[in-house]
Short mmCIF file of C-alpha atoms in Angstrom, two decimals:
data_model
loop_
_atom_site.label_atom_id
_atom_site.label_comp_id
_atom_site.label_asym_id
_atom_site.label_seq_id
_atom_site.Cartn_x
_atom_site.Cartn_y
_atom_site.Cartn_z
CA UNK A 85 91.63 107.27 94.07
CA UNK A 86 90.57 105.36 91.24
CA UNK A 87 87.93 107.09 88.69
CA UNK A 88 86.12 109.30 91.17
CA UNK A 89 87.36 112.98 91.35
CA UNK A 90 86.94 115.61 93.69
CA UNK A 91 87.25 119.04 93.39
CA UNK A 92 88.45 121.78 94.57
CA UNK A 93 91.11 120.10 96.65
CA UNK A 94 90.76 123.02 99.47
CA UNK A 95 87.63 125.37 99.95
CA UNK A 96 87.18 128.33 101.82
CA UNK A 97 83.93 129.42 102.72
CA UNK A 98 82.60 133.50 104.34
CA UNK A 99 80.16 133.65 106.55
CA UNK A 100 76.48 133.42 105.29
CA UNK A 101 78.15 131.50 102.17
CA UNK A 102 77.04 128.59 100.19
CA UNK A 103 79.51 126.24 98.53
CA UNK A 104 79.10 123.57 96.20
CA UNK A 105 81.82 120.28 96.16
CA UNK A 106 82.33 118.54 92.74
CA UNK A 107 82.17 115.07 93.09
CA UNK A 108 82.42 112.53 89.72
CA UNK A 109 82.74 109.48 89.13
CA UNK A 110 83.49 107.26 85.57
CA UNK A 111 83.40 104.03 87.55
CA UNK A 112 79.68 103.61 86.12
CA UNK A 113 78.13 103.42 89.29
CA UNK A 114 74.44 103.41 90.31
CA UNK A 115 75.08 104.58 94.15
CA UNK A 116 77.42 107.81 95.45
CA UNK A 117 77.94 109.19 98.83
CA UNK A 118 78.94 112.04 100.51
CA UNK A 119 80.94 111.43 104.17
CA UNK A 120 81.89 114.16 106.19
CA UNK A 121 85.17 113.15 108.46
CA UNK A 122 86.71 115.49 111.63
CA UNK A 123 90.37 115.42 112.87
CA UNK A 124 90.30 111.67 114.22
CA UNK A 125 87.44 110.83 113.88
CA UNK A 126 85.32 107.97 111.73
CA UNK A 127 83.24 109.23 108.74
CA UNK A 128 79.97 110.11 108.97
CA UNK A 129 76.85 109.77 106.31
CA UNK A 130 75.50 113.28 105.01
CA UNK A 131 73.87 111.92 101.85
CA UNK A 132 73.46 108.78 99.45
CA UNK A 133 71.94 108.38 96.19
CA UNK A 134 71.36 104.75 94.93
CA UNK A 135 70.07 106.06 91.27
CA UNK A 136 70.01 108.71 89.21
CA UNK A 137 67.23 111.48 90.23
CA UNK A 138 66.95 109.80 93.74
CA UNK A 139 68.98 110.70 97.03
CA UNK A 140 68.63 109.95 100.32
CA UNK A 141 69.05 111.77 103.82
CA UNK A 142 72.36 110.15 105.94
CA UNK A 143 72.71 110.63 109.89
CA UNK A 144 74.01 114.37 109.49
CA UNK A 145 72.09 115.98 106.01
CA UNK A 146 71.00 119.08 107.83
CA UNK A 147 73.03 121.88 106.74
CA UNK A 148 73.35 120.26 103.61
CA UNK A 149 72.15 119.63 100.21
CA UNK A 150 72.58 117.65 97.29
CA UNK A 151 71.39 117.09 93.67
CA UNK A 152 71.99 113.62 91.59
CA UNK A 153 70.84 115.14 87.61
CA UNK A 154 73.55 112.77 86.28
CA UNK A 155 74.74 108.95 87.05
CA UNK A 156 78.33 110.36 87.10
CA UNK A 157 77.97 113.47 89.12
CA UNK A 158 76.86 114.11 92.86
CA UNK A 159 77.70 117.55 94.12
CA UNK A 160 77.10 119.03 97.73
CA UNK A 161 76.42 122.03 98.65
CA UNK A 162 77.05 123.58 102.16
CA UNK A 163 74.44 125.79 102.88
CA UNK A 164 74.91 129.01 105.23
CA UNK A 165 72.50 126.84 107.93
CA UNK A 166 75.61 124.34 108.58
CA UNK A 167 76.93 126.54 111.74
CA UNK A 168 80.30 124.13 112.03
CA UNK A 169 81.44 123.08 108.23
CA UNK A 170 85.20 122.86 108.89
CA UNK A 171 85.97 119.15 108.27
CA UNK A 172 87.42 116.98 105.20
CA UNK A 173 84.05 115.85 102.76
CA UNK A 174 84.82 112.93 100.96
CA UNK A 175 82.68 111.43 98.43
CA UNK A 176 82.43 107.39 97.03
CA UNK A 177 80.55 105.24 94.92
CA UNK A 178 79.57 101.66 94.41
CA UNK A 179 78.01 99.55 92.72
CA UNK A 180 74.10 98.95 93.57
CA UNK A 181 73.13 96.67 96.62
CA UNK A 182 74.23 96.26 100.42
CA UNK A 183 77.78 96.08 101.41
CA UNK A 184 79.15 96.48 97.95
CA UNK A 185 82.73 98.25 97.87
CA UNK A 186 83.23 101.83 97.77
CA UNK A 187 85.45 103.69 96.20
CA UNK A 188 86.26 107.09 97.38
CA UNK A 189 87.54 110.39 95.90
CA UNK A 190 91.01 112.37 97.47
CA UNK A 191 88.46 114.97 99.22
CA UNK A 192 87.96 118.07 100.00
CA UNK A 193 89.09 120.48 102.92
CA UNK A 194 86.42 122.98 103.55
CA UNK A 195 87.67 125.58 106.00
CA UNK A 196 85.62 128.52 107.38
CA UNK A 197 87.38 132.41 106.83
CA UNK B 170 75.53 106.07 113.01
CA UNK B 171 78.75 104.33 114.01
CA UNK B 172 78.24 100.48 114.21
CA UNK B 173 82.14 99.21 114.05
CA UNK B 174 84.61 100.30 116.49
CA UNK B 175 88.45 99.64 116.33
CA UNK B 176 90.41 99.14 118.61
CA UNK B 177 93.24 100.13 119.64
CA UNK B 178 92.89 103.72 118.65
CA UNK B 179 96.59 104.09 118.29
CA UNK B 180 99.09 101.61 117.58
CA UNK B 181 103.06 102.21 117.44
CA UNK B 182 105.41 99.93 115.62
CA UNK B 183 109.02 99.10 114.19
CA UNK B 184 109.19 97.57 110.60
CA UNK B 185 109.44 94.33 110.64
CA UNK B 186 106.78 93.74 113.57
CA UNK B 187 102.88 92.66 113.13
CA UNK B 188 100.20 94.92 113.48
CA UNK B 189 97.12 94.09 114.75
CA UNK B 190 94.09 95.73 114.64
CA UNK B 191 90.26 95.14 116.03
CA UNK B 192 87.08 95.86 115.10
CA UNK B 193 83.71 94.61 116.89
CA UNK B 194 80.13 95.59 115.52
CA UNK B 195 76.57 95.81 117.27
CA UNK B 196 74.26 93.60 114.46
CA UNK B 197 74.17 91.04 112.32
CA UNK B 198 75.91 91.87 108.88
CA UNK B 199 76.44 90.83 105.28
CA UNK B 200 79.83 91.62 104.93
CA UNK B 201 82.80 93.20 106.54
CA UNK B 202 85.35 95.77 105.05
CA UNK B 203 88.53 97.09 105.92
CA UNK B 204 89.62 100.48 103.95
CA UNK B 205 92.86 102.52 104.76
CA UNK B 206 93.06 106.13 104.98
CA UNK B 207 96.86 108.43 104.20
CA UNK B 208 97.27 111.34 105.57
CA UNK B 209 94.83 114.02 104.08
CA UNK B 210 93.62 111.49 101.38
CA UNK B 211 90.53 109.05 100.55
CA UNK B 212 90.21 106.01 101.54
CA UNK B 213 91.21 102.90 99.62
CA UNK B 214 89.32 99.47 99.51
CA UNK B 215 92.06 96.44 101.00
CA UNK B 216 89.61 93.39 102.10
CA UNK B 217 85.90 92.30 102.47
CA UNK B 218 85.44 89.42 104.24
CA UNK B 219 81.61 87.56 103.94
CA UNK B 220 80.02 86.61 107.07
CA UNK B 221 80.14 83.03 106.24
CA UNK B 222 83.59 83.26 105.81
CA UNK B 223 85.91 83.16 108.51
CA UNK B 224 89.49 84.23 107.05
CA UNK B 225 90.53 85.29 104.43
CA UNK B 226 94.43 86.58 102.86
CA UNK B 227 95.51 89.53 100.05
CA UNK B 228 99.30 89.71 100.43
CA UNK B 229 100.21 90.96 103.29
CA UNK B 230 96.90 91.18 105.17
CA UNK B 231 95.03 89.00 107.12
CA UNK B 232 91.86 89.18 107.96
CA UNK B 233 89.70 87.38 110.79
CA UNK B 234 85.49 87.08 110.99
CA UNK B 235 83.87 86.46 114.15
CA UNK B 236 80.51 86.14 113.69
CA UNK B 237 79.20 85.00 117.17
CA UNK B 238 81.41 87.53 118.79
CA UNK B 239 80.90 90.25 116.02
CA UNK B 240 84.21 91.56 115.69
CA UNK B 241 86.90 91.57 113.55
CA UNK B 242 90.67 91.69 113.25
CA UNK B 243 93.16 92.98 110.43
CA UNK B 244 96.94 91.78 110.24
CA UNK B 245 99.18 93.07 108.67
CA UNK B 246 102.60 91.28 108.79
CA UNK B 247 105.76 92.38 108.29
CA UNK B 248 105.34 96.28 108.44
CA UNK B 249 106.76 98.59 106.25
CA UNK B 250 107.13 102.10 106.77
CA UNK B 251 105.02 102.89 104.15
CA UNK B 252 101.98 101.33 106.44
CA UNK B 253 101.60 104.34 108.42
CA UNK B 254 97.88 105.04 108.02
CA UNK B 255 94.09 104.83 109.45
CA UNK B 256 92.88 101.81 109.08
CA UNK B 257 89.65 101.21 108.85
CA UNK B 258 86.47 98.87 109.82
CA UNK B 259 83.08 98.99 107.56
CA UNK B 260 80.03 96.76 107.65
CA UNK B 261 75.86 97.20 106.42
CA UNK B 262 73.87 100.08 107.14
CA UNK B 263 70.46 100.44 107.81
CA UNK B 264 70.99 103.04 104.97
CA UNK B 265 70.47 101.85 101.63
CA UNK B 266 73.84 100.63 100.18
CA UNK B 267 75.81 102.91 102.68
CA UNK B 268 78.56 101.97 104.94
CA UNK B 269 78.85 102.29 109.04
CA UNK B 270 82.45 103.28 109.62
CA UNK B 271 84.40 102.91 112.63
CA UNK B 272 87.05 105.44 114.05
CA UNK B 273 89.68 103.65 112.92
CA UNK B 274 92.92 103.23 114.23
CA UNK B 275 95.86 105.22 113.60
CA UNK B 276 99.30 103.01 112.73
CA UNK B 277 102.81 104.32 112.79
CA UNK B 278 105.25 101.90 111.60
CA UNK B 279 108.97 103.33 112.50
CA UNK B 280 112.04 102.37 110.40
#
């Protein structure tokens, strides 16, 4: 998992409930993303930030939000208006420019009581 | 959005057999990636291949560039038990320095 952390390893979220996922990263990266992965399935872009105090919308950011105040740390929040949020969030960085080499974090569960 | 696909979704081995994998894309890329997923875990960075290179080795693995057919293979030869994982495909985005990832296919590598 390299130098990227996640935390908390499992999250359970109540109805009506917003949750925030740690993500950071000593890897000295410019860029961090958030993926969102279901049982057998690809992963899927919520949100990217190529510099600090900058982020980016993926293919599935509704329901979400994020904050990038600090190069090393990118968390999410799951907002009450994210009707399905059981899945397995995993977030990466890279170094700046296209294809560059990610490096992910062990994830987090987020399950729905 | 999605852009590689792997194929097959599933793939069943003993140790000591080759596994291969494929991946084909929809447009033109800079690179190719393959990553590898445990159980319940992140995923971790094996290859990138350029797209003007057309193989390339780490260990174990090798890996195959198509560009005129866009797609992709990963070999792995020799399989261990310890193998058993997702595996993979990544290329570009249209999204800043984001990746597209496939669905990856699921190897289980029997001793």
């Amino acid at each position: 998992d390299g130098g990227i952390t996640q935390s908390p390893k499992y999250l359970f979220r109540k109805e009506g409930q917003n949750v925030t996922l740690s993500c950071e990263q000593n890897l000295n990266h410019d860029a961090m993303y958030w993926y969102r992965q279901d049982p057998g399935q690809g992963l899927r872009l919520i949100y990217y930030s190529q510099i600090v105090n900058d982020f980016q919308k993926g293919d599935i950011a509704e329901g979400y939000s994020v904050s990038r105040e600090k190069k090393e740390s990118f968390p999410l929040t799951v907002t009450s208006a994210q009707k399905n949020p059981t899945a397995f969030y995993l977030c990466a960085s890279s170094a700046s420019g296209p294809g560059e080499t990610q490096y992910f974090g062990p994830g987090t569960r987020l399950l729905v009581l | 959005s999605q852009q590689g696909e792997e194929d097959p979704q599933a793939l069943s081995i003993q140790e000591g057999e080759n596994a291969t994998m494929n991946c084909s894309y929809k447009t033109s890329i800079n690179n190719l990636q393959w990553y590898r997923q445990n159980s319940g875990r992140g995923l971790v960075h094996l290859i990138l291949i350029r797209s003007n290179e057309r193989e390339k080795h780490s260990g174990r693995l090798r890996v195959t560039l198509d560009t005129s057919k866009k797609s992709s293979s990963l070999l792995i030869t020799a399989s261990r038990a310890a193998d058993t994982a997702s595996y993979f495909c990544a290329t570009d985005s249209n999204s800043g320095y984001a990746l597209n990832f496939g669905k990856g296919t699921s190897l289980l590598v029997t001793p």
